[in-house]
Coordinates of C-alpha atoms in Angstrom, one line a residue:
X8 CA 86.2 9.7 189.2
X9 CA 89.5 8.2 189.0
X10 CA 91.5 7.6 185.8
X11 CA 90.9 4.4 184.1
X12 CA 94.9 3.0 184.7
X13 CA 96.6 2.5 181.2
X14 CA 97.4 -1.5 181.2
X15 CA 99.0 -4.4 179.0
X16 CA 99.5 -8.0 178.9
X17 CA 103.1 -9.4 178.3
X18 CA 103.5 -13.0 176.9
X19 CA 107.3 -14.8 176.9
X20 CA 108.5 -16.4 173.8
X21 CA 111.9 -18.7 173.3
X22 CA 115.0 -15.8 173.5
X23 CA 117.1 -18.5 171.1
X24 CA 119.7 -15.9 169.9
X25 CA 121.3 -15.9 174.1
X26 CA 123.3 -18.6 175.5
X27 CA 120.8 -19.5 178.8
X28 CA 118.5 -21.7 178.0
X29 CA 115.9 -20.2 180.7
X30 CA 116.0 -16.9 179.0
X31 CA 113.0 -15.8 177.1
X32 CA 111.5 -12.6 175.6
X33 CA 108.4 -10.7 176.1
X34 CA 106.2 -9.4 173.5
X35 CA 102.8 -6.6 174.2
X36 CA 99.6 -8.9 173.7
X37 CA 98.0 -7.1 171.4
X38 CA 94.1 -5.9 171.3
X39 CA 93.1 -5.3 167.8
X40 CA 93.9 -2.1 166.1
X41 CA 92.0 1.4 166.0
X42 CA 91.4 3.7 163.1
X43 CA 90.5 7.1 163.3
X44 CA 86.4 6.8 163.7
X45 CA 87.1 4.1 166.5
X46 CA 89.4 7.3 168.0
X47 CA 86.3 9.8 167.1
X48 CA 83.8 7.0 168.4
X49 CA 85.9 7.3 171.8
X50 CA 86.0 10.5 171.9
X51 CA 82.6 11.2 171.6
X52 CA 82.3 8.3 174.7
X53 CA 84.3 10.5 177.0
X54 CA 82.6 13.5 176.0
X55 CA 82.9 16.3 173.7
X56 CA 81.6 19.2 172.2
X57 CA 82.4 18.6 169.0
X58 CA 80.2 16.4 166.6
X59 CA 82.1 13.1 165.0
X60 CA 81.8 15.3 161.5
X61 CA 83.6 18.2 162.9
X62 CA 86.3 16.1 164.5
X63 CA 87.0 14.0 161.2
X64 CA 86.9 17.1 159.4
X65 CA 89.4 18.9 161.6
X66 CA 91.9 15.8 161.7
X67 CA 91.6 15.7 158.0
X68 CA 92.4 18.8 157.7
X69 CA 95.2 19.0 160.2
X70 CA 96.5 15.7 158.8
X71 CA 96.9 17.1 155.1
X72 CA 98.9 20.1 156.7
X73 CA 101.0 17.8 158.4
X74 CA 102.3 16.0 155.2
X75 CA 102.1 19.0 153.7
X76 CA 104.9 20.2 156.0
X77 CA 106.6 17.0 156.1
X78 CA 107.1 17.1 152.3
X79 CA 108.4 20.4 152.1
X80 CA 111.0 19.1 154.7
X81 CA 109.8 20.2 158.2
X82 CA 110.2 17.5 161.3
X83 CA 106.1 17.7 162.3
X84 CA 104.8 16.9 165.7
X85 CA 101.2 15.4 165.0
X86 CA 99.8 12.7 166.6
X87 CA 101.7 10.6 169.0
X88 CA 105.0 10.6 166.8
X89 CA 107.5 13.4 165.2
X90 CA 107.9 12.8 161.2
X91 CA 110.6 13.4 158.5
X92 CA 111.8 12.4 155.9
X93 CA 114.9 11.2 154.8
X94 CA 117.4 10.6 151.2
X95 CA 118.7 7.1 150.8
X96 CA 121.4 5.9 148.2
X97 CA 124.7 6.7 147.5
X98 CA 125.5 10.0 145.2
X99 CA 129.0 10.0 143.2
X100 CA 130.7 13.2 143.1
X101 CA 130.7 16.5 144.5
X102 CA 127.9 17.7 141.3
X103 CA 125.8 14.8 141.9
X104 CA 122.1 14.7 140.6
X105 CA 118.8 12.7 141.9
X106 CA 118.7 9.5 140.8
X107 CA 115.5 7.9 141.3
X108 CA 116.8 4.5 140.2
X109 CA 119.7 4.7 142.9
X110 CA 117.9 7.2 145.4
X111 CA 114.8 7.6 147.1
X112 CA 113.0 9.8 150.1
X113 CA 111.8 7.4 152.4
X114 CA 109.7 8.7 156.2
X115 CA 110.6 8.1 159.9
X116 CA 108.2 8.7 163.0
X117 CA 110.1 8.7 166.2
X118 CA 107.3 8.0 169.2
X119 CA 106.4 11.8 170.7
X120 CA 108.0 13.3 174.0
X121 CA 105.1 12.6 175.7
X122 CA 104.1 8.9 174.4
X123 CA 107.7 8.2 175.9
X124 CA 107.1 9.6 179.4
X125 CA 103.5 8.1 179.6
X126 CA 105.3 4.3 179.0
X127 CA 106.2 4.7 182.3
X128 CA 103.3 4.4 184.6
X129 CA 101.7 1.5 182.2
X130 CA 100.8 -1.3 184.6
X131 CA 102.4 -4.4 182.9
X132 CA 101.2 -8.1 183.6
X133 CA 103.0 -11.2 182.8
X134 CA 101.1 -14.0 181.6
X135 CA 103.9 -17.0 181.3
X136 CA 105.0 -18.5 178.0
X137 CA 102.4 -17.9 174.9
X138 CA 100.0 -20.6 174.4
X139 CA 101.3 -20.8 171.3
X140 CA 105.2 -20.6 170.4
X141 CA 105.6 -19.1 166.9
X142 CA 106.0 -15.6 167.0
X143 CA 107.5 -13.2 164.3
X144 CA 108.6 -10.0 166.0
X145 CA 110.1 -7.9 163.0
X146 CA 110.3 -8.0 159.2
X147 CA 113.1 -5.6 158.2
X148 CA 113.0 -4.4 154.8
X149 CA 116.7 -4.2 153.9
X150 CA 117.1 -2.1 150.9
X151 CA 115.4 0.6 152.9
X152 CA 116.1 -0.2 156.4
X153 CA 112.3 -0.4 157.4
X154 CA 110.7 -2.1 160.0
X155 CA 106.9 -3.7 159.6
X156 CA 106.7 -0.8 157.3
X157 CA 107.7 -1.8 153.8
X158 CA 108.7 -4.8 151.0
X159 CA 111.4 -3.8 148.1
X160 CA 110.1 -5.7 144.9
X161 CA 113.5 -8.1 144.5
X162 CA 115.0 -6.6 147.2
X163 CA 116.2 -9.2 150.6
X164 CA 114.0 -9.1 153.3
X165 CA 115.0 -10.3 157.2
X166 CA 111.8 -11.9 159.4
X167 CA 112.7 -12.2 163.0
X168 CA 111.1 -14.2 165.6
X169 CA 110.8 -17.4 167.6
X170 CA 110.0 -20.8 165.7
X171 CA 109.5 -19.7 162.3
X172 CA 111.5 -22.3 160.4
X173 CA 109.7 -22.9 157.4
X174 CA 109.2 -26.8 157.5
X175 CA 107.2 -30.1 157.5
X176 CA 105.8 -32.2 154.6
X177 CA 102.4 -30.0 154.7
X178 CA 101.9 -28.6 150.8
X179 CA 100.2 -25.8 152.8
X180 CA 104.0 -25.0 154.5
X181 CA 105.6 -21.8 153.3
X182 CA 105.8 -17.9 153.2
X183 CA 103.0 -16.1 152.0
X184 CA 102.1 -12.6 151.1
X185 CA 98.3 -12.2 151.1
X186 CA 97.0 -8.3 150.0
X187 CA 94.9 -6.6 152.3
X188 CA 92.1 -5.8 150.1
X189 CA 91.5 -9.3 149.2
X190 CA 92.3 -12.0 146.7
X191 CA 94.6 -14.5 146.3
X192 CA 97.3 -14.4 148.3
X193 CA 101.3 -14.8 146.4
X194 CA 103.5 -17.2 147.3
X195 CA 107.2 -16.7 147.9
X196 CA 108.7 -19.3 146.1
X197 CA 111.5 -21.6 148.0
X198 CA 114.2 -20.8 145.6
X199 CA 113.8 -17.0 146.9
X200 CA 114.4 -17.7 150.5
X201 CA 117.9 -18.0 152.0
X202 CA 118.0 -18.6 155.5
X203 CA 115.6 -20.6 157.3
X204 CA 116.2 -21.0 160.7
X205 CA 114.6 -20.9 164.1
X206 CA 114.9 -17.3 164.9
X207 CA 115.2 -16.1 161.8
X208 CA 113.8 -16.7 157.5
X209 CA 115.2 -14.3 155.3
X210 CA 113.7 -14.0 151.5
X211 CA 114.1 -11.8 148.2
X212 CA 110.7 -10.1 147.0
X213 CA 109.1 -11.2 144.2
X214 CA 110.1 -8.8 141.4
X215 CA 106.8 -8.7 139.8
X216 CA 105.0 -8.4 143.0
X217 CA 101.6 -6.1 142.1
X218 CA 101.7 -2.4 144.2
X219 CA 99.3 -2.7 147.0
X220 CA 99.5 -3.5 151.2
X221 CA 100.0 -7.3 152.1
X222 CA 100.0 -9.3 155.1
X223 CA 102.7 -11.4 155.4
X224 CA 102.4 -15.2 156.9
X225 CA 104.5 -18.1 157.4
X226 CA 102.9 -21.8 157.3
X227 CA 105.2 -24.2 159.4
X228 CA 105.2 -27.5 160.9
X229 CA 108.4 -26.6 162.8
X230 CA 108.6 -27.6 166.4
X231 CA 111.8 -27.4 167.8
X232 CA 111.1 -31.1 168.1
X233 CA 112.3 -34.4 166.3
X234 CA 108.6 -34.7 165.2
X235 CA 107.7 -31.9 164.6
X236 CA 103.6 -30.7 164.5
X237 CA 101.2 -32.9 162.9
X238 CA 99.0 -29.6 161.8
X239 CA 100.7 -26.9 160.3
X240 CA 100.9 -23.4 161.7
X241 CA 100.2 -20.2 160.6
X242 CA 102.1 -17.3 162.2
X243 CA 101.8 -13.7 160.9
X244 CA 103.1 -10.3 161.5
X245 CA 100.3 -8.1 162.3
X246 CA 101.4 -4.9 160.4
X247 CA 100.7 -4.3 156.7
X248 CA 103.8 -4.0 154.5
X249 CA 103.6 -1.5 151.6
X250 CA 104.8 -2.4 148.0
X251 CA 104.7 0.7 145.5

C-alpha cells in the first residue's frame, strides 16, 4: 500500500508591512492539535506491538530523561525538535553571581534534522484569501524573546498579524487573556497598550496577572474600512502562553 502523502492547506492574509498592494502572506490552516494519547491512539491505528500502556509508559519515562538531561545542560534530541537551555540578563563584572531578579534560564527547541528534510515533499494547496481577514501570526514576549511560548508579568509584549487594530464602539472590543483551565478571562486594560495598529498591538502584562496558561484574544470591529464591522470580531492565537 502506498504512503498516505503528507498535505496542508495555505490561506493568504493582507502582507501590510510591504509596499505592493497585491502582496499577501500565507499562513498553514490549521487541524486541531494532538496530545500524546491521540499520538498512542494512532499508533496503535497503524499497528503495533506494544499496548497504549506500554507506549505511555515508555514516553513517560523517556520524556523525564530528556529534561533530566536538558537541565543538567545537555542539547537533547527527543521528539521532533533538539532542546537547551539558555541564561538571559546582563551580569556586571568579571566575579558576577546569579541573580534571579536580573537573570533567568529560559528553553529553545530548534525543529529536528529530519522534521526539516521531511518539509520538503509536503504537498501544499492554496486556497485564496481567508474567509475571514483577522489573523494574529506571533505574540513575541519581549523580556524573554519568546515566541507563542510565554507572557512576562509587567513586561511589553508585541502581537503580530493582519487586522488586529483594536477598535469600534463594541464594550465587548479589546484584548483579552482567558486561562486555559477555565474561568473568567482578564482583561488588558487600554492604558497598558501602546501601539495599536493594523499589523501590529503591542501591550505591557498585567503585573498581578495569577501563574497559569492563557489564551490570548483580541475583540475588534476594525475593518480596514471607513465603517468598519457592525459585529465585533474575535481573533486569537492558537498557542497557550505561560505565566509563572
Amino acid at each position: 500500500m502506498a504512503e498516505n502523502k503528507n498535505k496542508v492547506m495555505v490561506e493568504l492574509y493582507d502582507a501590510p508591512l510591504t509596499q505592493r498592494k497585491d502582496d499577501r502572506i500565507g499562513r498553514v490552516v490549521s487541524n486541531g492539535s494532538a496530545g500524546i494519547n491521540d499520538l498512542v491512539a494512532d499508533a496503535v491505528e497503524r499497528g503495533t506491538d506494544l499496548s497504549p500502556v506500554t507506549l505511555l509508559a515508555s514516553y513517560d519515562l523517556l520524556k523525564g530523561t530528556a529534561m533530566q538531561r536538558a537541565l543538567r545542560g545537555h542539547r537533547v534530541e527527543f521528539g521532533l525538535g533538539i532542546t537547551y537551555i539558555e541564561s538571559t540578563g546582563v551580569f556586571i563584572g568579571d566575579a558576577a553571581k546569579w541573580d534571579s531578579s536580573k537573570n533567568r534560564l529560559v528553553a529553545k527547541l530548534l525543529p529536528s534534522k529530519e522534521l526539516r528534510t521531511s518539509l520538503k515533499s509536503v504537498e501544499v494547496t492554496v486556497l485564496g484569501m481567508a474567509r475571514v481577514p483577522n489573523m494574529i501570526s506571533s505574540v513575541e514576549d519581549v523580556v524573554t524573546g519568546e515566541v507563542n511560548t510565554s507572557l512576562t508579568r509587567g513586561g511589553m509584549v508585541h502581537i503580530h498579524g493582519s487586522k488586529i487594530k483594536i477598535s469600534g464602539s463594541s464594550p465587548e472590543t479589546g484584548l483579552k487573556l482567558t486561562p486555559t483551565n477555565g474561568g473568567d478571562y482578564f482583561p488588558v486594560p487600554t492604558t497598558a497598550i501602546g501601539i495599536n495598529d493594523p499589523s501590529r498591538v503591542s501591550f505591557v502584562v498585567p503585573p498581578d496577572l495569577p501563574d497559569g496558561e492563557y489564551l490570548l484574544s483580541i475583540v475588534t470591529q476594525y475593518s480596514g474600512t471607513l465603517n468598519g464591522l457592525k459585529n465585533p470580531r474575535t481573533v486569537k492565537l492558537e498557542y497557550p502562553l505561560l505565566v509563572e
